């Protein structure tokens, strides 16, 4: 009963807790419903096939979503002949794919991303993709393409492949987004075969066909049918969906953490305000256990109502979130959110758990309040910095500075994580230091202003100095908000520019040619930069399921890169011909290779070659595990695309129209982040910044509303002492602005120190100066938002309090 009465009496104090929990449960409910609804889907290309055979899977422990091992051409032909003879099978169709994109009006249209949309016409039977108009291709220069392009049969079209643009005649159109060439024309453009579809005869028993096919393929290969067709999902789609899941999981984790932070800070601040109340309860006989139980009751009462409201909002908004993920390319088209009971129950229970955990520390502190606290009238805090707070502040600050130094000397892969840990430690340290720093800052800021503002300035200054904990409590959320937002945005900008500069510095480039409207550069686009340095990515398969990311290097790229390579064994001079490779030391240690050894390597087309390891280099000498001659990679990976060409000569090359390429300066290239992974990372960071801003701004508003609402007595004394309403509001405004200024300054200091460490480390590693481009729009927007919320959350409650004290004030001071 006492808990419920307290909630009714101090409803303003619990508004922030209610809002934080309600929003937290809303986001948890949304993400849980979307996560449980997200699942792999069978590709539409196999919608008309009931039974398919899949090649052995590659090891996925590295998280790269590598495609299955391709069959060799001989093994493919053998399987097709054997499966074609299975009773009930009309045709065994090997699924071959290659990069294809139409060029309309001199520009590539409908960027396929990482999806390979080109196929031989025989593969159309797997969908089945029926002709919407025209006929099947008969000549090697004919193509069946998507009807959405608006090209009728007989029209001329340029088709862009990995080799470059080539003229074709439209023989027909289909409703899908696929491009079909004749089997003979598609063969040289496609890589290895990983799936063979079994087109069954009418009335055939799919289960019997699958059983017979499994006996033929043996244990290594898999027969997929029925509900397991979803396992054929392309690895590019699986990776995109996985990134979307990481965003959702991060949203849920950050929501739980910040909800706990807001709830805990709310109850902790209420202890300061309710000190005399708890002292009075102790005076009349309340035990520490009863005090704790009362506070748990308050948290539980607010938590039940907030969690229930959050479930309703989360259920309504979950389909909206699902639609946004589909629009952002993080879920496949047609994805829908399904309502399920378990996520709803879990979200409700987690909301209550957050409420109880948030009040745990505060309840222990409240239970230690002595009965004599009921006699205290002064708000002066004689010991705002306790011994434990000093130890924690010094420890976390020292740890943060040490981690900044560690981050500066870390490798590029570990630098961001170490910098983030450093910032977190510094935020905790300076937050704990705030009561000690605030008096110094207040005196420094108000000394010149006090002479100009007179009594109003003096009252605001003394109020801030008297209630140091209150000032620190309002500045802390601003510190976290500004520090976190600026740090995340700044790290992203440094990462984008620094990592993009890594290869330009390594290659000594003066300009670069990059894709424009295409997923990569064709050989024709690469040829526009004579002598340019280019890297052609591929995947190598060794020892069964193991795989290695490799790069085919052009002569220009190798000549530039070898100057920065450190050879541990072997010789770079032997890197000649198609059967040689250079390997990083970590890869040789993993696979047991040595310089001078010859090993079997399977390429993307399924062919196995014996390649000689001519040199072992240190890990920091190359961004790729294995380096091969570019021509070798192209011979085995006909659909591989180059991502960038580095030009080192005078002037900038100008690629011709229709190649899907553009020329950029190195600085413009460093600032550009148009690749799919970078786009998804930006979405990820935007969500994190938005959520951190939203929650910590909520903490700012809640803390100030609580502090201002509890100062009615102070305002009444000021009015009775002769202060006008405008002067009182000006005092409140000055105090709020000071709190925001202190928090923003400390937050910027933390972010700047950490970002300087990142820049120093990257500059040292790359051997060139990496620019520190502070995210000024983010800084200004964040500080302005904090200030607006602080003023609204303090001035408005102050105006309401002044109205209540107006009668008493007017009696003595009209």
PDB file of C-alpha atoms in Angstrom, residues 272-493:
ATOM      1  CA  UNK A 272      18.886  11.965  -2.630  1.00  0.00           C
ATOM      2  CA  UNK A 273      15.492  13.636  -2.895  1.00  0.00           C
ATOM      3  CA  UNK A 274      13.752  11.269  -0.459  1.00  0.00           C
ATOM      4  CA  UNK A 275      16.485  11.128   2.173  1.00  0.00           C
ATOM      5  CA  UNK A 276      14.357  12.791   4.855  1.00  0.00           C
ATOM      6  CA  UNK A 277      11.377  10.625   3.896  1.00  0.00           C
ATOM      7  CA  UNK A 278      13.356   7.418   4.393  1.00  0.00           C
ATOM      8  CA  UNK A 279      14.843   8.808   7.601  1.00  0.00           C
ATOM      9  CA  UNK A 280      11.328   9.482   8.900  1.00  0.00           C
ATOM     10  CA  UNK A 281      10.235   5.944   8.053  1.00  0.00           C
ATOM     11  CA  UNK A 282      13.259   4.620   9.916  1.00  0.00           C
ATOM     12  CA  UNK A 283      12.380   6.873  12.886  1.00  0.00           C
ATOM     13  CA  UNK A 284       8.893   5.405  13.204  1.00  0.00           C
ATOM     14  CA  UNK A 285      10.246   1.865  13.149  1.00  0.00           C
ATOM     15  CA  UNK A 286      10.662   0.780   9.524  1.00  0.00           C
ATOM     16  CA  UNK A 287      13.400  -1.803   9.110  1.00  0.00           C
ATOM     17  CA  UNK A 288      15.959  -1.778   6.279  1.00  0.00           C
ATOM     18  CA  UNK A 289      14.244  -4.849   4.801  1.00  0.00           C
ATOM     19  CA  UNK A 290      10.906  -3.011   4.739  1.00  0.00           C
ATOM     20  CA  UNK A 291      12.518  -0.027   3.009  1.00  0.00           C
ATOM     21  CA  UNK A 292      13.962  -2.301   0.333  1.00  0.00           C
ATOM     22  CA  UNK A 293      10.659  -4.122  -0.041  1.00  0.00           C
ATOM     23  CA  UNK A 294       8.841  -0.817  -0.472  1.00  0.00           C
ATOM     24  CA  UNK A 295      11.186   0.243  -3.267  1.00  0.00           C
ATOM     25  CA  UNK A 296      10.863  -3.129  -5.000  1.00  0.00           C
ATOM     26  CA  UNK A 297       7.110  -2.704  -4.797  1.00  0.00           C
ATOM     27  CA  UNK A 298       7.385   0.713  -6.449  1.00  0.00           C
ATOM     28  CA  UNK A 299       9.523  -0.724  -9.250  1.00  0.00           C
ATOM     29  CA  UNK A 300       7.203  -3.691  -9.715  1.00  0.00           C
ATOM     30  CA  UNK A 301       4.093  -1.483  -9.849  1.00  0.00           C
ATOM     31  CA  UNK A 302       5.609   0.774 -12.501  1.00  0.00           C
ATOM     32  CA  UNK A 303       7.133  -2.193 -14.342  1.00  0.00           C
ATOM     33  CA  UNK A 304       3.886  -4.141 -14.753  1.00  0.00           C
ATOM     34  CA  UNK A 305       2.009  -1.201 -16.288  1.00  0.00           C
ATOM     35  CA  UNK A 306       4.973  -0.138 -18.459  1.00  0.00           C
ATOM     36  CA  UNK A 307       5.632  -3.674 -19.707  1.00  0.00           C
ATOM     37  CA  UNK A 308       1.975  -4.190 -20.598  1.00  0.00           C
ATOM     38  CA  UNK A 309       1.886  -0.937 -22.545  1.00  0.00           C
ATOM     39  CA  UNK A 310       5.171  -1.881 -24.254  1.00  0.00           C
ATOM     40  CA  UNK A 311       3.753  -5.210 -25.409  1.00  0.00           C
ATOM     41  CA  UNK A 312       0.822  -3.486 -27.083  1.00  0.00           C
ATOM     42  CA  UNK A 313       3.046  -0.959 -28.845  1.00  0.00           C
ATOM     43  CA  UNK A 314       5.630  -3.597 -29.786  1.00  0.00           C
ATOM     44  CA  UNK A 315       3.011  -5.871 -31.349  1.00  0.00           C
ATOM     45  CA  UNK A 316       1.655  -2.989 -33.415  1.00  0.00           C
ATOM     46  CA  UNK A 317       5.081  -1.734 -34.541  1.00  0.00           C
ATOM     47  CA  UNK A 318       6.756  -5.096 -35.263  1.00  0.00           C
ATOM     48  CA  UNK A 319       5.315  -5.303 -38.833  1.00  0.00           C
ATOM     49  CA  UNK A 320       6.557  -1.745 -39.429  1.00  0.00           C
ATOM     50  CA  UNK A 321      10.077  -2.739 -38.363  1.00  0.00           C
ATOM     51  CA  UNK A 322       9.887  -5.800 -40.607  1.00  0.00           C
ATOM     52  CA  UNK A 323       8.930  -3.614 -43.555  1.00  0.00           C
ATOM     53  CA  UNK A 324      11.853  -1.263 -42.897  1.00  0.00           C
ATOM     54  CA  UNK A 325      14.249  -4.209 -42.858  1.00  0.00           C
ATOM     55  CA  UNK A 326      12.886  -5.413 -46.189  1.00  0.00           C
ATOM     56  CA  UNK A 327      13.247  -1.919 -47.677  1.00  0.00           C
ATOM     57  CA  UNK A 328      16.799  -1.713 -46.347  1.00  0.00           C
ATOM     58  CA  UNK A 329      17.736  -5.039 -47.901  1.00  0.00           C
ATOM     59  CA  UNK A 330      18.155  -6.791 -44.540  1.00  0.00           C
ATOM     60  CA  UNK A 331      15.321  -9.237 -45.116  1.00  0.00           C
ATOM     61  CA  UNK A 332      14.154 -10.870 -48.354  1.00  0.00           C
ATOM     62  CA  UNK A 333      11.076  -9.551 -50.199  1.00  0.00           C
ATOM     63  CA  UNK A 334       7.881 -11.097 -48.905  1.00  0.00           C
ATOM     64  CA  UNK A 335       9.153 -11.312 -45.323  1.00  0.00           C
ATOM     65  CA  UNK A 336       6.302 -11.033 -42.820  1.00  0.00           C
ATOM     66  CA  UNK A 337       6.217 -10.843 -39.039  1.00  0.00           C
ATOM     67  CA  UNK A 338       4.300 -13.616 -37.296  1.00  0.00           C
ATOM     68  CA  UNK A 339       2.724 -13.062 -33.879  1.00  0.00           C
ATOM     69  CA  UNK A 340       3.968 -15.625 -31.353  1.00  0.00           C
ATOM     70  CA  UNK A 341       3.296 -16.053 -27.655  1.00  0.00           C
ATOM     71  CA  UNK A 342       6.819 -16.853 -26.462  1.00  0.00           C
ATOM     72  CA  UNK A 343       8.437 -13.550 -27.567  1.00  0.00           C
ATOM     73  CA  UNK A 344       5.596 -11.628 -25.903  1.00  0.00           C
ATOM     74  CA  UNK A 345       5.997 -13.454 -22.600  1.00  0.00           C
ATOM     75  CA  UNK A 346       9.787 -13.113 -22.739  1.00  0.00           C
ATOM     76  CA  UNK A 347       9.626  -9.354 -23.413  1.00  0.00           C
ATOM     77  CA  UNK A 348       7.205  -8.801 -20.530  1.00  0.00           C
ATOM     78  CA  UNK A 349       9.340 -10.830 -18.118  1.00  0.00           C
ATOM     79  CA  UNK A 350      12.543  -9.071 -19.208  1.00  0.00           C
ATOM     80  CA  UNK A 351      10.890  -5.685 -18.660  1.00  0.00           C
ATOM     81  CA  UNK A 352      10.031  -6.624 -15.071  1.00  0.00           C
ATOM     82  CA  UNK A 353      13.552  -7.979 -14.536  1.00  0.00           C
ATOM     83  CA  UNK A 354      15.085  -4.710 -15.741  1.00  0.00           C
ATOM     84  CA  UNK A 355      12.853  -2.760 -13.332  1.00  0.00           C
ATOM     85  CA  UNK A 356      13.868  -4.924 -10.360  1.00  0.00           C
ATOM     86  CA  UNK A 357      17.569  -4.886 -11.255  1.00  0.00           C
ATOM     87  CA  UNK A 358      17.462  -1.125 -11.689  1.00  0.00           C
ATOM     88  CA  UNK A 359      16.147  -0.592  -8.164  1.00  0.00           C
ATOM     89  CA  UNK A 360      18.484  -3.144  -6.536  1.00  0.00           C
ATOM     90  CA  UNK A 361      21.442  -0.817  -5.804  1.00  0.00           C
ATOM     91  CA  UNK A 362      19.178   2.098  -4.914  1.00  0.00           C
ATOM     92  CA  UNK A 363      17.197   0.009  -2.422  1.00  0.00           C
ATOM     93  CA  UNK A 364      20.377  -1.054  -0.631  1.00  0.00           C
ATOM     94  CA  UNK A 365      21.469   2.564  -0.338  1.00  0.00           C
ATOM     95  CA  UNK A 366      18.048   3.665   0.898  1.00  0.00           C
ATOM     96  CA  UNK A 367      18.046   0.943   3.556  1.00  0.00           C
ATOM     97  CA  UNK A 368      21.290   2.358   5.004  1.00  0.00           C
ATOM     98  CA  UNK A 369      19.788   5.812   5.683  1.00  0.00           C
ATOM     99  CA  UNK A 370      19.820   6.550   9.396  1.00  0.00           C
ATOM    100  CA  UNK A 371      16.769   7.862  11.351  1.00  0.00           C
ATOM    101  CA  UNK A 372      18.630  11.131  12.057  1.00  0.00           C
ATOM    102  CA  UNK A 373      18.364  12.028   8.342  1.00  0.00           C
ATOM    103  CA  UNK A 374      14.762  13.024   9.075  1.00  0.00           C
ATOM    104  CA  UNK A 375      16.086  16.025  11.039  1.00  0.00           C
ATOM    105  CA  UNK A 376      18.236  17.381   8.208  1.00  0.00           C
ATOM    106  CA  UNK A 377      16.933  20.485   6.499  1.00  0.00           C
ATOM    107  CA  UNK A 378      19.942  21.705   4.506  1.00  0.00           C
ATOM    108  CA  UNK A 379      20.483  20.485   0.982  1.00  0.00           C
ATOM    109  CA  UNK A 380      24.235  21.033   1.260  1.00  0.00           C
ATOM    110  CA  UNK A 381      26.166  17.866   0.491  1.00  0.00           C
ATOM    111  CA  UNK A 382      29.363  17.848   2.525  1.00  0.00           C
ATOM    112  CA  UNK A 383      30.773  14.687   0.930  1.00  0.00           C
ATOM    113  CA  UNK A 384      29.665  14.450  -2.704  1.00  0.00           C
ATOM    114  CA  UNK A 385      32.797  12.361  -3.388  1.00  0.00           C
ATOM    115  CA  UNK A 386      32.969   9.292  -1.162  1.00  0.00           C
ATOM    116  CA  UNK A 387      36.065   7.131  -0.824  1.00  0.00           C
ATOM    117  CA  UNK A 388      34.598   4.460  -3.087  1.00  0.00           C
ATOM    118  CA  UNK A 389      33.717   7.076  -5.703  1.00  0.00           C
ATOM    119  CA  UNK A 390      37.283   8.435  -5.678  1.00  0.00           C
ATOM    120  CA  UNK A 391      38.731   4.972  -6.130  1.00  0.00           C
ATOM    121  CA  UNK A 392      36.340   4.144  -8.966  1.00  0.00           C
ATOM    122  CA  UNK A 393      36.903   7.492 -10.711  1.00  0.00           C
ATOM    123  CA  UNK A 394      40.690   7.248 -10.604  1.00  0.00           C
ATOM    124  CA  UNK A 395      40.688   3.579 -11.571  1.00  0.00           C
ATOM    125  CA  UNK A 396      38.365   3.898 -14.578  1.00  0.00           C
ATOM    126  CA  UNK A 397      40.061   7.064 -15.850  1.00  0.00           C
ATOM    127  CA  UNK A 398      43.508   5.478 -15.625  1.00  0.00           C
ATOM    128  CA  UNK A 399      42.217   2.350 -17.335  1.00  0.00           C
ATOM    129  CA  UNK A 400      40.692   4.449 -20.106  1.00  0.00           C
ATOM    130  CA  UNK A 401      43.946   6.316 -20.771  1.00  0.00           C
ATOM    131  CA  UNK A 402      45.885   3.050 -20.825  1.00  0.00           C
ATOM    132  CA  UNK A 403      43.418   1.580 -23.311  1.00  0.00           C
ATOM    133  CA  UNK A 404      43.786   4.653 -25.545  1.00  0.00           C
ATOM    134  CA  UNK A 405      47.531   3.971 -25.718  1.00  0.00           C
ATOM    135  CA  UNK A 406      46.862   0.285 -26.354  1.00  0.00           C
ATOM    136  CA  UNK A 407      44.377   1.147 -29.108  1.00  0.00           C
ATOM    137  CA  UNK A 408      46.889   3.413 -30.831  1.00  0.00           C
ATOM    138  CA  UNK A 409      49.351   0.535 -31.044  1.00  0.00           C
ATOM    139  CA  UNK A 410      46.846  -2.169 -31.992  1.00  0.00           C
ATOM    140  CA  UNK A 411      46.369  -3.720 -35.383  1.00  0.00           C
ATOM    141  CA  UNK A 412      43.641  -2.244 -37.568  1.00  0.00           C
ATOM    142  CA  UNK A 413      41.349  -5.192 -36.781  1.00  0.00           C
ATOM    143  CA  UNK A 414      41.604  -4.665 -32.997  1.00  0.00           C
ATOM    144  CA  UNK A 415      41.906  -0.874 -32.910  1.00  0.00           C
ATOM    145  CA  UNK A 416      38.200  -0.024 -33.043  1.00  0.00           C
ATOM    146  CA  UNK A 417      37.294  -2.461 -30.272  1.00  0.00           C
ATOM    147  CA  UNK A 418      40.106  -1.258 -28.006  1.00  0.00           C
ATOM    148  CA  UNK A 419      39.138   2.359 -28.646  1.00  0.00           C
ATOM    149  CA  UNK A 420      35.533   1.588 -27.752  1.00  0.00           C
ATOM    150  CA  UNK A 421      36.619  -0.044 -24.495  1.00  0.00           C
ATOM    151  CA  UNK A 422      38.793   2.993 -23.754  1.00  0.00           C
ATOM    152  CA  UNK A 423      35.890   5.375 -24.293  1.00  0.00           C
ATOM    153  CA  UNK A 424      33.611   3.321 -22.061  1.00  0.00           C
ATOM    154  CA  UNK A 425      36.182   3.374 -19.249  1.00  0.00           C
ATOM    155  CA  UNK A 426      36.721   7.132 -19.641  1.00  0.00           C
ATOM    156  CA  UNK A 427      32.974   7.785 -19.601  1.00  0.00           C
ATOM    157  CA  UNK A 428      32.628   5.860 -16.343  1.00  0.00           C
ATOM    158  CA  UNK A 429      35.682   7.581 -14.857  1.00  0.00           C
ATOM    159  CA  UNK A 430      34.647  11.148 -15.694  1.00  0.00           C
ATOM    160  CA  UNK A 431      31.046  10.451 -14.659  1.00  0.00           C
ATOM    161  CA  UNK A 432      32.326   9.434 -11.225  1.00  0.00           C
ATOM    162  CA  UNK A 433      34.672  12.444 -11.181  1.00  0.00           C
ATOM    163  CA  UNK A 434      31.830  14.853 -12.005  1.00  0.00           C
ATOM    164  CA  UNK A 435      31.056  15.981  -8.394  1.00  0.00           C
ATOM    165  CA  UNK A 436      34.722  16.921  -7.952  1.00  0.00           C
ATOM    166  CA  UNK A 437      35.048  18.632 -11.336  1.00  0.00           C
ATOM    167  CA  UNK A 438      31.780  20.552 -11.284  1.00  0.00           C
ATOM    168  CA  UNK A 439      32.695  23.083  -8.527  1.00  0.00           C
ATOM    169  CA  UNK A 440      35.868  24.022 -10.410  1.00  0.00           C
ATOM    170  CA  UNK A 441      34.000  24.433 -13.704  1.00  0.00           C
ATOM    171  CA  UNK A 442      31.159  26.404 -12.114  1.00  0.00           C
ATOM    172  CA  UNK A 443      33.544  28.852 -10.478  1.00  0.00           C
ATOM    173  CA  UNK A 444      35.582  29.240 -13.662  1.00  0.00           C
ATOM    174  CA  UNK A 445      32.517  29.853 -15.836  1.00  0.00           C
ATOM    175  CA  UNK A 446      30.588  32.053 -13.436  1.00  0.00           C
ATOM    176  CA  UNK A 447      33.405  34.336 -12.336  1.00  0.00           C
ATOM    177  CA  UNK A 448      33.145  36.650 -15.389  1.00  0.00           C
ATOM    178  CA  UNK A 449      29.387  36.163 -15.707  1.00  0.00           C
ATOM    179  CA  UNK A 450      28.734  36.994 -12.061  1.00  0.00           C
ATOM    180  CA  UNK A 451      29.844  40.581 -12.539  1.00  0.00           C
ATOM    181  CA  UNK A 452      27.439  40.996 -15.431  1.00  0.00           C
ATOM    182  CA  UNK A 453      24.355  39.236 -14.075  1.00  0.00           C
ATOM    183  CA  UNK A 454      24.375  40.211 -10.419  1.00  0.00           C
ATOM    184  CA  UNK A 455      22.035  38.436  -8.013  1.00  0.00           C
ATOM    185  CA  UNK A 456      20.557  36.039 -10.571  1.00  0.00           C
ATOM    186  CA  UNK A 457      23.969  34.738 -11.531  1.00  0.00           C
ATOM    187  CA  UNK A 458      25.021  34.445  -7.914  1.00  0.00           C
ATOM    188  CA  UNK A 459      21.961  32.384  -6.954  1.00  0.00           C
ATOM    189  CA  UNK A 460      22.405  30.058  -9.936  1.00  0.00           C
ATOM    190  CA  UNK A 461      26.075  29.612  -9.116  1.00  0.00           C
ATOM    191  CA  UNK A 462      25.513  28.914  -5.435  1.00  0.00           C
ATOM    192  CA  UNK A 463      22.641  26.551  -6.169  1.00  0.00           C
ATOM    193  CA  UNK A 464      24.865  24.525  -8.511  1.00  0.00           C
ATOM    194  CA  UNK A 465      27.668  24.455  -5.953  1.00  0.00           C
ATOM    195  CA  UNK A 466      25.363  23.547  -3.061  1.00  0.00           C
ATOM    196  CA  UNK A 467      23.632  20.643  -4.812  1.00  0.00           C
ATOM    197  CA  UNK A 468      26.672  19.172  -6.568  1.00  0.00           C
ATOM    198  CA  UNK A 469      25.108  15.725  -6.826  1.00  0.00           C
ATOM    199  CA  UNK A 470      22.066  17.197  -8.545  1.00  0.00           C
ATOM    200  CA  UNK A 471      24.233  19.064 -11.047  1.00  0.00           C
ATOM    201  CA  UNK A 472      26.335  15.940 -11.634  1.00  0.00           C
ATOM    202  CA  UNK A 473      23.213  13.803 -12.110  1.00  0.00           C
ATOM    203  CA  UNK A 474      21.914  16.132 -14.818  1.00  0.00           C
ATOM    204  CA  UNK A 475      25.321  16.459 -16.520  1.00  0.00           C
ATOM    205  CA  UNK A 476      26.053  12.710 -16.586  1.00  0.00           C
ATOM    206  CA  UNK A 477      23.387  11.783 -19.178  1.00  0.00           C
ATOM    207  CA  UNK A 478      24.605  14.621 -21.401  1.00  0.00           C
ATOM    208  CA  UNK A 479      28.174  13.330 -21.060  1.00  0.00           C
ATOM    209  CA  UNK A 480      27.115   9.844 -22.130  1.00  0.00           C
ATOM    210  CA  UNK A 481      24.912  11.134 -24.954  1.00  0.00           C
ATOM    211  CA  UNK A 482      27.489  13.462 -26.507  1.00  0.00           C
ATOM    212  CA  UNK A 483      30.439  11.140 -25.908  1.00  0.00           C
ATOM    213  CA  UNK A 484      28.730   8.053 -27.325  1.00  0.00           C
ATOM    214  CA  UNK A 485      27.188   9.784 -30.360  1.00  0.00           C
ATOM    215  CA  UNK A 486      30.363  11.656 -31.349  1.00  0.00           C
ATOM    216  CA  UNK A 487      32.558   8.626 -30.752  1.00  0.00           C
ATOM    217  CA  UNK A 488      30.478   6.265 -32.908  1.00  0.00           C
ATOM    218  CA  UNK A 489      30.080   8.775 -35.733  1.00  0.00           C
ATOM    219  CA  UNK A 490      33.764   9.761 -35.552  1.00  0.00           C
ATOM    220  CA  UNK A 491      34.973   6.144 -35.546  1.00  0.00           C
ATOM    221  CA  UNK A 492      32.889   5.428 -38.625  1.00  0.00           C
ATOM    222  CA  UNK A 493      34.352   8.404 -40.492  1.00  0.00           C
TER     223      UNK A 493
END
